[in-house]
Amino acid sequence: MKLNGDLIMDEQKEQNNIRNKKSLIECRGVDVFYGDKQALFGINLDIGEKEVTSLIGPSGCGKSTFLRCINRMNDVIEICKVEGNIKIDNEDIYHPDVDVVELRSRIGMVFQKPNPFPKSVYDNVAYGPKLHGRILHKDDLDAKVEKSLERAGLWSEVKDRLGEPGTSLSGGQQQRLCIARAIAIDPSIILMDEPCSALDPIATAKIEELIDELKDNFTITIVTHSMQQAARVSQRTAFFHLGKLIEVGDTEKIFRSPDHEQTEAYVTGRYG
Amino acid sequence: MPIYHGLYVSLWSTLLPIFLIILLLFFKDSYLNYIVIPFLSEETIDLGIDEILYVKSFLINNISSLSTLISSGFISEGDANLLVEKYQESRVVSFSSLVLLSIILGFVSYKKLSVRYDARRRVERILKFIFFVFSTIAVLTTVGIIFSLIFETLRFFSQVGFFDFVFGTHWSPQTAIREDQVGSSGSFGSIPLFTGTLLITAVAMSIAAPLGLYSAIFLSQYAKPKTRDFLKPILEILAGIPTVVYGFFAALTVGPFVRSCGEYIGLTVATESALAAGLVMGVMIIPYVSSLSDDVMTAVPLSLRDGSLALGATKAETVKKVIIPAALPGIVSALLLAISRAIGETMIVVMAAGLAANLTANPLSAVTTVTVQIVTLLVGDQEFDSAKTLAAFALGLMLFVITLALNVFAMIIVRRYRERYE
Ligand SMILES: Nc1ncnc2c1ncn2[C@@H]1O[C@H](COP(=O)(O)OP(=O)(O)OP(=O)(O)O)[C@@H](O)[C@H]1O
Ligand SMILES: [Mg+2]
């Protein structure tokens, strides 16, 4: 029995080490429980630095849950309990001494539904930097806001309406505003939970383009339901099923010749 | 839809008769007058108007009981029989005609029915009418109250000058009750009452606003759901305690306590003070602030909260920078509701702040409020036309205008933030 388990571990390790790049996030044996119900079962997954990793899998398989483990947003959910080991840059983020707030300020998160604050466009982007007191001068803040919006590909569209409420932008613009807001805190990691699910194809294309540019500077993990999107934007893909990580590897490999039958069934649309 | 067909028939056969019954009740008195008057005896008529009215109302009130009528001696036995008979007859006629009408209407509407008859839309139309009538009743009542306030106030201003009332700083409404009585004609400067109201409300709000808001923040953001389900009803009980209880609590416990504290640090405090009344009132209105604020803060989308937390904000920062701004319109209306409640509160003030109309901004002295004065103006034997009684209407109207202004103000604030935040 034990031998078998070790074998599986080895196999996953092998998969994890396929890329030569340094891995920034290392997860070992992550179990997540909602009350008595277990949502994730012993996830072992490494996420490489400055590349895009996409998480795919049928609805309810625990992708969002896993994503929220990385910035400890699961702590916010009363009944949620996380076990196992997650290291970012070799630092155990579930260690009791870890300052959760500081951890989150190093990780940007973009949600499924655009959720700009009911404040002006400017204040939305300036929210994080102001909060962390890293930028004190108004000029620096202005520059930061401009740069973040620029990187999110939104600057040209909103530079004349910085004072308008963020909620008055279109859905796609709102989502890019949320990305700008996340970038503005200078994170090393950006987590995206189905960032395009509420957007039309054009806005989606813009965001995908953006993700591609951002990967030079950020480590990005994206949850998506669109195979095409995963294929287009990510270098590595992880397939989840019923709370278990079935397979992880280079995106090309996962879509061309996956090792597992389930994976193949899912990526070719024969799932179900 | 057979249900709608049935509903349609039953609506027709009940609604109009019910409407007629209401009309009938309106006209019942004048009809009874009409049948009773011929039976008034000559002696009674000779006795004068008061006697006639008395006998008449006696006859009307006892019209269904033959023995009472006869034993009263106001009316002969034969007449009594006749009268009762006539009364019963009219009852039978009106009742049977109602039943008949109901049957006819039911029958007619039933005849109109067929399988394809569109009863649903007609029922909808009738229901719409009923709802309309009910909503107008509330509006009409309000309008009626306002008009009676306005007319009585106008009568008051025919006796007391408008400026003396609105800008006068001296309040002592004792007018001479009898013509020959010596004494002043009373002075009706309402300023001390309004400053008193303002003072007590300010004290109360300085308690209720922070306490209520902080407990709302705790309940909506920090408490576990179980704790919240347990604490919230308990907090709301505060609003359910009768104000008399608060009143004697204020007068017997808080008042003396405030006084002794004040004396200890060398302040003179009246036994009945605005501070004591305001403190207790503040506690009473905490739930008005906390309950509503809690609701609106809970209603702020979780996605906003998560967005802020994910950016590395602490819970407190999230509350201050995201939750409260988003919930501000609701919080403002909660505060204004509490203020209206404080302005209208009477019992606590009577018992703990006194009746002395002092013009002061010192919360340690005794003051009185508008509502308290309205009560004292109207209790006891009163002549309805005296300036003293009418002053109550004028005060009521002013209070109404102020509360209305507060509400309009609140609405403007709420609307402005709505536009900005949604
Ligand atoms: N707050 C919660 N409380 C209780 N159970 C939860 C909660 N959030 C998620 N779950 C459960 O955990 C499991 C995984 O949910 P999760 O949201 O991670 O799935 P997902 O893969 O993101 O699905 P989707 O693609 O539909 O977003 C589901 O069975 C879900 O019912
Ligand atoms: Mg999800």
PDB file of C-alpha atoms in Angstrom, chain A residues 71 73 76-78 100-102 104-105 107-109 111 113-119 124 127-128 130-132 165 167-168 181-182 185, chain B residues 222-225 300-315 317-322 325-327 419-422:
ATOM      1  CA  ASN A  71      -3.304  33.628  -0.660  1.00  0.00           C
ATOM      2  CA  MET A  73      -8.415  33.675   1.354  1.00  0.00           C
ATOM      3  CA  VAL A  76     -12.124  34.161   5.505  1.00  0.00           C
ATOM      4  CA  ILE A  77     -14.568  31.265   5.175  1.00  0.00           C
ATOM      5  CA  GLU A  78     -15.583  30.254   8.654  1.00  0.00           C
ATOM      6  CA  VAL A 100      -1.612  36.808   6.566  1.00  0.00           C
ATOM      7  CA  VAL A 101      -2.226  40.417   5.672  1.00  0.00           C
ATOM      8  CA  GLU A 102       1.376  40.859   4.578  1.00  0.00           C
ATOM      9  CA  ARG A 104      -1.891  38.827   0.733  1.00  0.00           C
ATOM     10  CA  SER A 105      -0.235  42.120  -0.046  1.00  0.00           C
ATOM     11  CA  ILE A 107      -0.311  38.268  -4.042  1.00  0.00           C
ATOM     12  CA  GLY A 108      -2.792  39.883  -6.362  1.00  0.00           C
ATOM     13  CA  MET A 109      -6.171  38.285  -6.942  1.00  0.00           C
ATOM     14  CA  PHE A 111     -12.155  37.395  -9.174  1.00  0.00           C
ATOM     15  CA  LYS A 113     -16.993  38.669 -11.405  1.00  0.00           C
ATOM     16  CA  PRO A 114     -15.416  42.106 -11.718  1.00  0.00           C
ATOM     17  CA  ASN A 115     -15.656  43.660  -8.264  1.00  0.00           C
ATOM     18  CA  PRO A 116     -14.405  47.239  -8.452  1.00  0.00           C
ATOM     19  CA  PHE A 117     -14.965  49.192  -5.257  1.00  0.00           C
ATOM     20  CA  PRO A 118     -17.699  51.814  -5.402  1.00  0.00           C
ATOM     21  CA  LYS A 119     -15.006  54.473  -5.624  1.00  0.00           C
ATOM     22  CA  ASN A 124      -9.641  51.799  -6.980  1.00  0.00           C
ATOM     23  CA  TYR A 127      -6.383  51.534  -2.823  1.00  0.00           C
ATOM     24  CA  GLY A 128      -3.629  48.990  -2.274  1.00  0.00           C
ATOM     25  CA  LYS A 130      -2.283  53.782  -0.065  1.00  0.00           C
ATOM     26  CA  LEU A 131      -3.173  50.975   2.291  1.00  0.00           C
ATOM     27  CA  HIS A 132       0.340  49.688   2.559  1.00  0.00           C
ATOM     28  CA  PRO A 165     -16.844  55.574 -10.339  1.00  0.00           C
ATOM     29  CA  THR A 167     -18.581  50.756 -11.397  1.00  0.00           C
ATOM     30  CA  SER A 168     -19.552  52.940 -14.361  1.00  0.00           C
ATOM     31  CA  ARG A 181      -5.744  47.229  -8.874  1.00  0.00           C
ATOM     32  CA  ALA A 182      -4.012  43.910  -8.249  1.00  0.00           C
ATOM     33  CA  ILE A 185       0.416  46.410  -5.015  1.00  0.00           C
TER      34      ILE A 185
ATOM     35  CA  TYR B 222     -16.704  40.017  13.125  1.00  0.00           C
ATOM     36  CA  ALA B 223     -19.301  37.920  14.901  1.00  0.00           C
ATOM     37  CA  LYS B 224     -19.772  34.295  13.966  1.00  0.00           C
ATOM     38  CA  PRO B 225     -23.204  33.635  12.470  1.00  0.00           C
ATOM     39  CA  VAL B 300     -22.699  44.901   1.003  1.00  0.00           C
ATOM     40  CA  PRO B 301     -21.597  42.268  -1.525  1.00  0.00           C
ATOM     41  CA  LEU B 302     -19.073  39.796  -0.153  1.00  0.00           C
ATOM     42  CA  SER B 303     -17.097  40.200  -3.364  1.00  0.00           C
ATOM     43  CA  LEU B 304     -16.176  43.747  -2.321  1.00  0.00           C
ATOM     44  CA  ARG B 305     -15.023  42.569   1.061  1.00  0.00           C
ATOM     45  CA  ASP B 306     -12.992  39.755  -0.478  1.00  0.00           C
ATOM     46  CA  GLY B 307     -11.513  42.151  -3.019  1.00  0.00           C
ATOM     47  CA  SER B 308     -10.251  44.375  -0.268  1.00  0.00           C
ATOM     48  CA  LEU B 309      -8.945  41.535   1.909  1.00  0.00           C
ATOM     49  CA  ALA B 310      -7.153  39.995  -1.062  1.00  0.00           C
ATOM     50  CA  LEU B 311      -5.299  43.267  -1.581  1.00  0.00           C
ATOM     51  CA  GLY B 312      -3.841  42.881   1.861  1.00  0.00           C
ATOM     52  CA  ALA B 313      -6.223  45.033   3.858  1.00  0.00           C
ATOM     53  CA  THR B 314      -7.008  44.091   7.437  1.00  0.00           C
ATOM     54  CA  LYS B 315     -10.591  43.559   8.459  1.00  0.00           C
ATOM     55  CA  GLU B 317      -9.322  48.692   7.092  1.00  0.00           C
ATOM     56  CA  THR B 318     -11.852  46.898   4.927  1.00  0.00           C
ATOM     57  CA  VAL B 319     -14.702  48.013   7.155  1.00  0.00           C
ATOM     58  CA  LYS B 320     -13.521  51.596   7.190  1.00  0.00           C
ATOM     59  CA  LYS B 321     -12.642  51.993   3.531  1.00  0.00           C
ATOM     60  CA  VAL B 322     -15.030  49.701   1.706  1.00  0.00           C
ATOM     61  CA  PRO B 325     -18.703  53.881   2.351  1.00  0.00           C
ATOM     62  CA  ALA B 326     -20.752  51.343   0.427  1.00  0.00           C
ATOM     63  CA  ALA B 327     -23.331  51.108   3.199  1.00  0.00           C
ATOM     64  CA  GLU B 419     -25.674  58.001  -7.894  1.00  0.00           C
ATOM     65  CA  ARG B 420     -22.057  57.947  -6.997  1.00  0.00           C
ATOM     66  CA  TYR B 421     -21.839  54.425  -5.790  1.00  0.00           C
ATOM     67  CA  GLU B 422     -23.879  52.297  -8.135  1.00  0.00           C
TER      68      GLU B 422
END
